[in-house]
GROMACS .gro file of N, CA and C in nm:
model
  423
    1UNK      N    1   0.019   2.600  -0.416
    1UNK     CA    2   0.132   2.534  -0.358
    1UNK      C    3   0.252   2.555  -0.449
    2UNK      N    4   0.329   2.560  -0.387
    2UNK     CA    5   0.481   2.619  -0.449
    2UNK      C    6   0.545   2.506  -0.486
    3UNK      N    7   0.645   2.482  -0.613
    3UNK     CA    8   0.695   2.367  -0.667
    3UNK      C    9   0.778   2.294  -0.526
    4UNK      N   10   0.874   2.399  -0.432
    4UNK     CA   11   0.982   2.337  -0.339
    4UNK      C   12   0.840   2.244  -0.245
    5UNK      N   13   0.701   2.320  -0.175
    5UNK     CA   14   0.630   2.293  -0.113
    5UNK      C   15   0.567   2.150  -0.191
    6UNK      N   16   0.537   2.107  -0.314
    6UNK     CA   17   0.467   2.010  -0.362
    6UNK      C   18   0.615   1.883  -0.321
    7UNK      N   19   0.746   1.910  -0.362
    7UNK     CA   20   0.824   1.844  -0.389
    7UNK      C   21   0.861   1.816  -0.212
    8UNK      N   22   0.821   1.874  -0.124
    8UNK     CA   23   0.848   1.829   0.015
    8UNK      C   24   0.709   1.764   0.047
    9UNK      N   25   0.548   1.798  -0.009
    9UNK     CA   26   0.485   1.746   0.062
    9UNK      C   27   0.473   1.614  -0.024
   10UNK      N   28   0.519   1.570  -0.141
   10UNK     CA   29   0.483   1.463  -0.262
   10UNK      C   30   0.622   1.431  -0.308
   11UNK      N   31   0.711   1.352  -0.208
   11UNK     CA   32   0.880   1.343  -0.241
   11UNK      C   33   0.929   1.237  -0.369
   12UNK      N   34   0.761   1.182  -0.396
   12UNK     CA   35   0.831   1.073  -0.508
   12UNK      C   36   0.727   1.049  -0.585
   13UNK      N   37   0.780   1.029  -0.721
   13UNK     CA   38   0.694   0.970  -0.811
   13UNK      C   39   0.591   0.831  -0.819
   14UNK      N   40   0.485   0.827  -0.868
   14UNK     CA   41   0.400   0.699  -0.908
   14UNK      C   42   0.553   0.615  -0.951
   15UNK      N   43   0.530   0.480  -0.904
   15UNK     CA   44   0.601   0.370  -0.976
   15UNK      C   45   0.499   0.371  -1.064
   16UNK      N   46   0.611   0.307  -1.191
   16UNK     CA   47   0.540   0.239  -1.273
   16UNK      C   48   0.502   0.073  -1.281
   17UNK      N   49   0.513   0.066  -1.189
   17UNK     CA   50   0.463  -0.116  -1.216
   17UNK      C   51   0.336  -0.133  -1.161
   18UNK      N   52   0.274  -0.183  -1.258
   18UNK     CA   53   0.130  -0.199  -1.247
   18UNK      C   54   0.059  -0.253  -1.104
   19UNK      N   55   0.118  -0.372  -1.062
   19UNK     CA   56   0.070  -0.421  -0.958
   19UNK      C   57   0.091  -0.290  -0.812
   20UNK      N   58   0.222  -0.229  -0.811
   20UNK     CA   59   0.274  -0.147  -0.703
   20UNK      C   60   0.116  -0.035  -0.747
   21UNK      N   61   0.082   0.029  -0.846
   21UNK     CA   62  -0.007   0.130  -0.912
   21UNK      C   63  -0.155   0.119  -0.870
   22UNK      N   64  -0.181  -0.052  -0.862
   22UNK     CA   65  -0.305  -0.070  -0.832
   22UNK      C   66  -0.288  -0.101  -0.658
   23UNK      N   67  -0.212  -0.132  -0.625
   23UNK     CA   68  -0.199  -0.111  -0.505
   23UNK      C   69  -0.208   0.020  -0.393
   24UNK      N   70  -0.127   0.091  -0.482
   24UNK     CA   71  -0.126   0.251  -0.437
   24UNK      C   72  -0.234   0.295  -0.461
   25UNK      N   73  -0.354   0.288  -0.533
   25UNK     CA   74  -0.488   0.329  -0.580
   25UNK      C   75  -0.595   0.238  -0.466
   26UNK      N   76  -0.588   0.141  -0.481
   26UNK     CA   77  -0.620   0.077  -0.336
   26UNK      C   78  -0.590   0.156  -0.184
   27UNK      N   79  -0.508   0.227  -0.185
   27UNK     CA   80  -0.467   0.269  -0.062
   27UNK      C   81  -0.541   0.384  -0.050
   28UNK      N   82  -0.533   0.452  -0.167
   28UNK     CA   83  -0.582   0.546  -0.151
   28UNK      C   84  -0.731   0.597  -0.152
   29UNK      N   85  -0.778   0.502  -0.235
   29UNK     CA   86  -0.930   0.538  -0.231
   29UNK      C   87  -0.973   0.485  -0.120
   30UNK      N   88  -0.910   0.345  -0.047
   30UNK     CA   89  -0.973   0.291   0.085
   30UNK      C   90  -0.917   0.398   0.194
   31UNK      N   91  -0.842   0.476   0.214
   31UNK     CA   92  -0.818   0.630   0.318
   31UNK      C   93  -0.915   0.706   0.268
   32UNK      N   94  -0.926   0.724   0.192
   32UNK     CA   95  -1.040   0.835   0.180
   32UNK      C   96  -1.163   0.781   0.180
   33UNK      N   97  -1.215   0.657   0.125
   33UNK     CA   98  -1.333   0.641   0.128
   33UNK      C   99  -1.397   0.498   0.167
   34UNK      N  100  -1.282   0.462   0.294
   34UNK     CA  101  -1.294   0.337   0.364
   34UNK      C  102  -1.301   0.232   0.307
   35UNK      N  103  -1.301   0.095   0.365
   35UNK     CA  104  -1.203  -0.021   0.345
   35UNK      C  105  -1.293  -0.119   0.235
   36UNK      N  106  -1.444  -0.032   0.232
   36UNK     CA  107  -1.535  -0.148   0.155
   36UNK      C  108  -1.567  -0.045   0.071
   37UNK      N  109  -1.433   0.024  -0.029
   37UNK     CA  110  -1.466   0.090  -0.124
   37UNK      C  111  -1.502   0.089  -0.277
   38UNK      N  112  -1.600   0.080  -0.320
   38UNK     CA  113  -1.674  -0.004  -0.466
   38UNK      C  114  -1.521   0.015  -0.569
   39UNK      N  115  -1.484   0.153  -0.589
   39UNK     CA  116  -1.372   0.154  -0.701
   39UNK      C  117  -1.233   0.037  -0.686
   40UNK      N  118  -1.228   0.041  -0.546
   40UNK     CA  119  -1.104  -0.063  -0.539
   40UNK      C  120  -1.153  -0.202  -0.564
   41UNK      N  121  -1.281  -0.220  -0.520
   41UNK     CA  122  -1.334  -0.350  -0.569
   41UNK      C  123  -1.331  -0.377  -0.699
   42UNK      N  124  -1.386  -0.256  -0.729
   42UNK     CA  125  -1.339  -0.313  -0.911
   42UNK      C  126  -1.227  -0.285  -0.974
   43UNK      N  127  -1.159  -0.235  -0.910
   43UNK     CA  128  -1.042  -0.195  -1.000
   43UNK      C  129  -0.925  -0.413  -0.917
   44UNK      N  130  -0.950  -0.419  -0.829
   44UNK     CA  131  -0.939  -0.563  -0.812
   44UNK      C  132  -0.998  -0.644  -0.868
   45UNK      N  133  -1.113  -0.644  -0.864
   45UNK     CA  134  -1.195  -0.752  -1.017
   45UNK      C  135  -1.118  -0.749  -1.146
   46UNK      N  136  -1.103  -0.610  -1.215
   46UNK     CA  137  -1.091  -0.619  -1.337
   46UNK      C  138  -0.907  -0.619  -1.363
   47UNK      N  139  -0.870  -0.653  -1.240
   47UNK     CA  140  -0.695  -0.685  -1.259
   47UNK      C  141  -0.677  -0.801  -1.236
   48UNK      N  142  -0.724  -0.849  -1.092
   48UNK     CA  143  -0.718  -0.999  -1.048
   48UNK      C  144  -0.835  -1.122  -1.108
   49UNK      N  145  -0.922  -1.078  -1.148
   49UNK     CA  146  -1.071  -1.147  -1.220
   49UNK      C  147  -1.080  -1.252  -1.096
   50UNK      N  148  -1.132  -1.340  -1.097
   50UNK     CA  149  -1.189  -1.434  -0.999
   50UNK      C  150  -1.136  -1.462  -0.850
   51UNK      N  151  -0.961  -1.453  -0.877
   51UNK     CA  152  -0.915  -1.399  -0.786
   51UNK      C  153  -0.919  -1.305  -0.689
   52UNK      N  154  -0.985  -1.206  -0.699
   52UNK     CA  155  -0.968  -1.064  -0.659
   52UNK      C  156  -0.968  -1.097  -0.518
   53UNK      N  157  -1.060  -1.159  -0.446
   53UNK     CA  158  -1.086  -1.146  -0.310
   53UNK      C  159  -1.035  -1.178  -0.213
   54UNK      N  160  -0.839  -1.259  -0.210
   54UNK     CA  161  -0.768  -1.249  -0.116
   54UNK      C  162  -0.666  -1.154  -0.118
   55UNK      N  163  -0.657  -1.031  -0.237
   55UNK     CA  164  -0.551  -0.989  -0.216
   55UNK      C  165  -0.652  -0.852  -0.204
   56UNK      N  166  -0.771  -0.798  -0.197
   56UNK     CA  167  -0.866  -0.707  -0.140
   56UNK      C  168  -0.847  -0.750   0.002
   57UNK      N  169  -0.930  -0.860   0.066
   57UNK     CA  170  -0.910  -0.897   0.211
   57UNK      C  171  -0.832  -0.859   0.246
   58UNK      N  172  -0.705  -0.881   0.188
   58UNK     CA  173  -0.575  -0.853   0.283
   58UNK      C  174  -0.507  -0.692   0.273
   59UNK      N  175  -0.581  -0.640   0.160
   59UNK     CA  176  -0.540  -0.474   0.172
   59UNK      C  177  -0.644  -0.401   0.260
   60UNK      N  178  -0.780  -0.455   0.304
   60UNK     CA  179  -0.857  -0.397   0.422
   60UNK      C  180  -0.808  -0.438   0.479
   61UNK      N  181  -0.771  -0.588   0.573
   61UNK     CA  182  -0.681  -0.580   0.668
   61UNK      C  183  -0.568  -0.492   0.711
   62UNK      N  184  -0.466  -0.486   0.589
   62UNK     CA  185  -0.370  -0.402   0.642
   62UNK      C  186  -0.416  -0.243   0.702
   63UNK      N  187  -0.482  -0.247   0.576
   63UNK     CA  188  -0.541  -0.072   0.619
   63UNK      C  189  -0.604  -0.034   0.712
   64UNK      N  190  -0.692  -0.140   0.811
   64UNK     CA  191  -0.744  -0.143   0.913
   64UNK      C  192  -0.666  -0.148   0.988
   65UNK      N  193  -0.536  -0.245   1.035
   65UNK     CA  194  -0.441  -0.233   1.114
   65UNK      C  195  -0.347  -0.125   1.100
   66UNK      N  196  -0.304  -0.081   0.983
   66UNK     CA  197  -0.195   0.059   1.021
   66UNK      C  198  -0.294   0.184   1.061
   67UNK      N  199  -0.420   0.152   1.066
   67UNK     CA  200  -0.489   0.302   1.107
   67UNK      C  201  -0.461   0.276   1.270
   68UNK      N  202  -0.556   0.106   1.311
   68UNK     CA  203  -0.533   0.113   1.472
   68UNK      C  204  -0.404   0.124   1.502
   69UNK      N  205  -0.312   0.134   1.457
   69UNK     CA  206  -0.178   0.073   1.544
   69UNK      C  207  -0.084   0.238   1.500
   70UNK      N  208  -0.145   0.279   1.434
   70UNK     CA  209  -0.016   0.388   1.347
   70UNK      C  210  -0.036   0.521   1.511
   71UNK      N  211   0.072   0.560   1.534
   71UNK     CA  212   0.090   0.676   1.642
   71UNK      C  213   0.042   0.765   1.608
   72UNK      N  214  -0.014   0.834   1.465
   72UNK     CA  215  -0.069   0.969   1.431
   72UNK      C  216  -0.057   0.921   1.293
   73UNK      N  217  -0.190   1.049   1.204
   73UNK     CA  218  -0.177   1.035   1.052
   73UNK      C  219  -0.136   0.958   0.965
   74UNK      N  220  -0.189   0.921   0.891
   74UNK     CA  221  -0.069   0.885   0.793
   74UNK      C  222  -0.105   0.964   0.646
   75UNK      N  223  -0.003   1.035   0.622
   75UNK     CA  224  -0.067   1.104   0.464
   75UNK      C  225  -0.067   1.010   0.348
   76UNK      N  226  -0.144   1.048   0.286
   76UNK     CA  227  -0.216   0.975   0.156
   76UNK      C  228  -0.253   1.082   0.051
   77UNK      N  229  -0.180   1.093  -0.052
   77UNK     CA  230  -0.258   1.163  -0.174
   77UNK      C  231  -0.365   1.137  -0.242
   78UNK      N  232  -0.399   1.230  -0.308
   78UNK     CA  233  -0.550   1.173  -0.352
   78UNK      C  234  -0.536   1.097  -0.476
   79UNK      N  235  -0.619   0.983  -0.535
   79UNK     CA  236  -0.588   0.910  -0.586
   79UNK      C  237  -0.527   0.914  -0.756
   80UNK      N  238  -0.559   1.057  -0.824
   80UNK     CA  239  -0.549   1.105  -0.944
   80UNK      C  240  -0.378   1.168  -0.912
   81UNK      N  241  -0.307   1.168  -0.857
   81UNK     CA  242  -0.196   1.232  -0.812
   81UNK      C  243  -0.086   1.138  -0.868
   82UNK      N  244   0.000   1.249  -0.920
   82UNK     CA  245   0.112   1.116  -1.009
   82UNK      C  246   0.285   1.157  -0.874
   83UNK      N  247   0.254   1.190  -0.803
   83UNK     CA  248   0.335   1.198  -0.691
   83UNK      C  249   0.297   1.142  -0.531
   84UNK      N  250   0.385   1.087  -0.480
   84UNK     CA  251   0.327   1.007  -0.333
   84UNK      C  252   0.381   1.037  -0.260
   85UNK      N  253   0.343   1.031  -0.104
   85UNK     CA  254   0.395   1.088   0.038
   85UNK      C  255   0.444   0.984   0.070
   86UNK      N  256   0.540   1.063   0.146
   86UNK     CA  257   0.647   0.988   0.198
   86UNK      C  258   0.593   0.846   0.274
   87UNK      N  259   0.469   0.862   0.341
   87UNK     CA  260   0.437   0.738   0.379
   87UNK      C  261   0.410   0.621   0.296
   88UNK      N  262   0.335   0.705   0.169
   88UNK     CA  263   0.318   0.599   0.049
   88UNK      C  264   0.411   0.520   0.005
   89UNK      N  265   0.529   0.615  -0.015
   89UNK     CA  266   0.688   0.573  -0.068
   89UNK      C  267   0.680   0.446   0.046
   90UNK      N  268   0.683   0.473   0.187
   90UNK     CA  269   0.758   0.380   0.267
   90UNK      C  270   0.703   0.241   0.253
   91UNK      N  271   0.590   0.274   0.262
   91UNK     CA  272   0.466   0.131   0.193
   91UNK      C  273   0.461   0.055   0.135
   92UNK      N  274   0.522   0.109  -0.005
   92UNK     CA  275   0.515   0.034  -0.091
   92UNK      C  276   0.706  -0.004  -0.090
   93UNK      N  277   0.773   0.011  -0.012
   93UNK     CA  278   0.887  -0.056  -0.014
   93UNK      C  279   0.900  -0.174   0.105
   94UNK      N  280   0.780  -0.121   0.192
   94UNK     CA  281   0.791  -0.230   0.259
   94UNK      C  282   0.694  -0.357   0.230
   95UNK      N  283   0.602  -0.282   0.132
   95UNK     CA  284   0.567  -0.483   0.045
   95UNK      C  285   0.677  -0.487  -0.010
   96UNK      N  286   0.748  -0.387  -0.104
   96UNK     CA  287   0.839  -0.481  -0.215
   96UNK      C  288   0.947  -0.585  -0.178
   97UNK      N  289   0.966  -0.498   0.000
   97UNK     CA  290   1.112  -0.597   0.071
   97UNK      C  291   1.072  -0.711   0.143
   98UNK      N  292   0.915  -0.749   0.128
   98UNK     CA  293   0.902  -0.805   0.310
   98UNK      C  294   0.878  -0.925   0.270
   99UNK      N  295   0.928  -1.019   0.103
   99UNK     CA  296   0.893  -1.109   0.080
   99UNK      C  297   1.065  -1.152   0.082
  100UNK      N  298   1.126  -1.078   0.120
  100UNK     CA  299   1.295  -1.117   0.060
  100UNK      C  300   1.391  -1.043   0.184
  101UNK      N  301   1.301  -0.941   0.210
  101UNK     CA  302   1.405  -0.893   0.343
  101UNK      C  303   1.301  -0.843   0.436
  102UNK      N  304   1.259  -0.899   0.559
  102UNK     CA  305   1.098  -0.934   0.628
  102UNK      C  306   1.225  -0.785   0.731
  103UNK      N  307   1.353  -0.827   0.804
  103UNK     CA  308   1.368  -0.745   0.930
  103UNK      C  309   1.378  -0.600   0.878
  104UNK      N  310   1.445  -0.547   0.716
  104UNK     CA  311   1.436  -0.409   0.645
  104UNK      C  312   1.311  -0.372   0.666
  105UNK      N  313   1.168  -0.454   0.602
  105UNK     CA  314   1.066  -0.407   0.644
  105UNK      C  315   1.013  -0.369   0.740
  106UNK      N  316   1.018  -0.457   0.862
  106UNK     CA  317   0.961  -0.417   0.948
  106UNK      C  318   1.042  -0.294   1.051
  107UNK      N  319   1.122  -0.287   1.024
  107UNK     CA  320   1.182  -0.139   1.087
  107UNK      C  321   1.112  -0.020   0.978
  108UNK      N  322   1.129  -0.034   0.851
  108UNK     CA  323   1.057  -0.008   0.771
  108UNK      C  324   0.904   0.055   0.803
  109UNK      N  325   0.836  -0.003   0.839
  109UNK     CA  326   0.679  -0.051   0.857
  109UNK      C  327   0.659   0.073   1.048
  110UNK      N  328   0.754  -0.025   1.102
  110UNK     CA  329   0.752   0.046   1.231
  110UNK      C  330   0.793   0.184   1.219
  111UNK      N  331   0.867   0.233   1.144
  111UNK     CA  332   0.924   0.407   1.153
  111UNK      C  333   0.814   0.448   1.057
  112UNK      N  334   0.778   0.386   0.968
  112UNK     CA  335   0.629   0.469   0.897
  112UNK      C  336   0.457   0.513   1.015
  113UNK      N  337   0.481   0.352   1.079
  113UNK     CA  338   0.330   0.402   1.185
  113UNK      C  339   0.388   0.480   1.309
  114UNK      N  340   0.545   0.476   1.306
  114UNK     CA  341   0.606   0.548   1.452
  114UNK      C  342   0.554   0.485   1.590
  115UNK      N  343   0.583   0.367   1.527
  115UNK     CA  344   0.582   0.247   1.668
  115UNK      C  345   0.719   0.175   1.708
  116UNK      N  346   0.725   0.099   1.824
  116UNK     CA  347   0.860   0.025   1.816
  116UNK      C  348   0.785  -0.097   1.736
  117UNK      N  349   0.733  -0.181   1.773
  117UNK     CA  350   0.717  -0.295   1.713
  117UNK      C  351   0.548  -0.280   1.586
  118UNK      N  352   0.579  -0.370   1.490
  118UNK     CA  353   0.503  -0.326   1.400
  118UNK      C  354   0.451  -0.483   1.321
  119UNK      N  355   0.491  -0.608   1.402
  119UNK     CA  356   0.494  -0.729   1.366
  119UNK      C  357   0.397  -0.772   1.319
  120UNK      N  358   0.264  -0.775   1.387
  120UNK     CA  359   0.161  -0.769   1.305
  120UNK      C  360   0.117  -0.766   1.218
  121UNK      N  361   0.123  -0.599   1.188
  121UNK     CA  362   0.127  -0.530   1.078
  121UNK      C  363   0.135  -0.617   0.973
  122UNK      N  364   0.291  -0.667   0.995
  122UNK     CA  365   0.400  -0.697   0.914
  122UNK      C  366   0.327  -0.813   0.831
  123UNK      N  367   0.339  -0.901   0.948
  123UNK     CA  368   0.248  -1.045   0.857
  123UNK      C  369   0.184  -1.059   0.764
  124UNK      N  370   0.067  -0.929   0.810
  124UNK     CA  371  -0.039  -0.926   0.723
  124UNK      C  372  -0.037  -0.877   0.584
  125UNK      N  373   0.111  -0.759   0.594
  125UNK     CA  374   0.177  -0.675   0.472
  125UNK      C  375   0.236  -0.811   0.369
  126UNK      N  376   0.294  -0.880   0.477
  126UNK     CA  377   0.398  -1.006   0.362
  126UNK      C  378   0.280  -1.133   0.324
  127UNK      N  379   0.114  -1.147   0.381
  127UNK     CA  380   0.060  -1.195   0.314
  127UNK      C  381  -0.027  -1.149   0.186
  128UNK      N  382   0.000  -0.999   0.196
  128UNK     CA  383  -0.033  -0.896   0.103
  128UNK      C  384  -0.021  -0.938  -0.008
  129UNK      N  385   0.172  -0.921   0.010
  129UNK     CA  386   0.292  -0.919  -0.086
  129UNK      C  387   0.256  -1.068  -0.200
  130UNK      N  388   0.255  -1.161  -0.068
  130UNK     CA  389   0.246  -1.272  -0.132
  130UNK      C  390   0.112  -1.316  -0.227
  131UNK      N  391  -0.026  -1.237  -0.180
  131UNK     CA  392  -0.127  -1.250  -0.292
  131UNK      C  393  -0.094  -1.192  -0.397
  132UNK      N  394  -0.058  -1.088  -0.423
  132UNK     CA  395  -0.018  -0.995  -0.542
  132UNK      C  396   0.077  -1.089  -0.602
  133UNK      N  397   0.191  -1.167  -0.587
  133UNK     CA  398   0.259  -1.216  -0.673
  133UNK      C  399   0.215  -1.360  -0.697
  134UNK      N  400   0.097  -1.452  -0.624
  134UNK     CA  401   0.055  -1.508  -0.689
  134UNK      C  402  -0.040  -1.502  -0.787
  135UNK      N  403  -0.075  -1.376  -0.802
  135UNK     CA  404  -0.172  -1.281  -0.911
  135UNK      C  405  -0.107  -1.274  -1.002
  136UNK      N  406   0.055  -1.286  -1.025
  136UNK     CA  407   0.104  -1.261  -1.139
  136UNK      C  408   0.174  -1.095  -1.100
  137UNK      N  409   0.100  -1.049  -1.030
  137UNK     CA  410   0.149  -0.877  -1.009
  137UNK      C  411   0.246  -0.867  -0.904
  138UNK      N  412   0.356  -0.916  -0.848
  138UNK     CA  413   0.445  -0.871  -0.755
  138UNK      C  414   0.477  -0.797  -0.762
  139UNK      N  415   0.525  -0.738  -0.610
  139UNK     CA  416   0.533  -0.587  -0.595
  139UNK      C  417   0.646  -0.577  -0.526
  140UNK      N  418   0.777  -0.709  -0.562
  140UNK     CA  419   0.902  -0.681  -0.530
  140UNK      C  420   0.979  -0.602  -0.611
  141UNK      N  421   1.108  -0.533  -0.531
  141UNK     CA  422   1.149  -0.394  -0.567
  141UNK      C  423   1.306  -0.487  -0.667
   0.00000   0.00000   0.00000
C-alpha cells in the first residue's frame, strides 16, 4: 500500500487519551472477533477493575446496534494499527460530543451508519459516554 493510499484509507491518527484508546481497541477487537470478545474483557477488567461491566455492556450494545442499523460496512482497522478509518474518527467524536452536544452527534452518528435517523443508536452511545466518565476515563473532546 502506497503512503497517499494508507493516508486515504487510515485519515487519522490513534488519540492519545487513554480512555478514547481503550475504547477504540474495544471496537476493534469486538468487529473482528465479536461482541463477547475475551481481550476486550480484559483489557476492561484491568482499566475499569470491578467496574468493568457497564461500560463493556454498553460497548456490545452499541456495536450490536450500529451493525443492525448501519446501511453498509463500516471499516475498522485492525487493532495493532496506530492510524483509524474514517468511521473510527467519526465514533469516537461522536462519544466525545454526545455528552455536551447530543444534536452534533447524532447527525454525526447518522452520516457515519448512512441513515436519516440514528436516535437509538445515540442513547445508547451517550450512555456509553457517560460510563467511561464515571470510570474516571471520559472520552470528551
Amino acid at each position: 500500500m502506497t503512503v497517499s493510499a494508507t493516508l486515504t484509507a487510515l485519515p487519522e491518527l490513534q488519540p492519545e487519551d487513554p480512555g478514547a484508546r481503550l475504547l477504540l481497541f474495544g471496537v476493534r477487537q469486538m468487529g473482528a472477533h465479536g461482541i463477547h470478545d475475551a481481550c476486550t474483557a480484559h483489557a476492561f477488567v484491568t482499566a475499569f477493575g470491578k467496574g468493568f461491566r457497564r461500560p463493556l455492556v454498553l460497548l456490545r450494545a452499541l456495536m450490536q446496534e450500529m451493525s443492525a442499523m448501519s446501511a453498509g460496512p463500516i471499516q475498522i482497522a485492525p487493532w495493532c494499527c496506530a492510524r483509524m478509518t474514517g468511521a473510527e474518527s467519526a465514533l469516537l467524536q461522536v462519544l466525545g460530543r454526545v455528552r455536551t452536544q447530543p444534536q452534533v452527534s447524532a447527525v454525526l452518528l447518522a452520516d457515519m451508519l448512512g441513515v436519516r435517523d440514528a436516535t437509538g443508536v445515540l442513547i445508547t452511545a451517550h450512555a456509553l459516554a457517560n460510563s467511561f466518565a464515571d470510570m474516571g476515563l471520559a472520552l470528551d473532546q
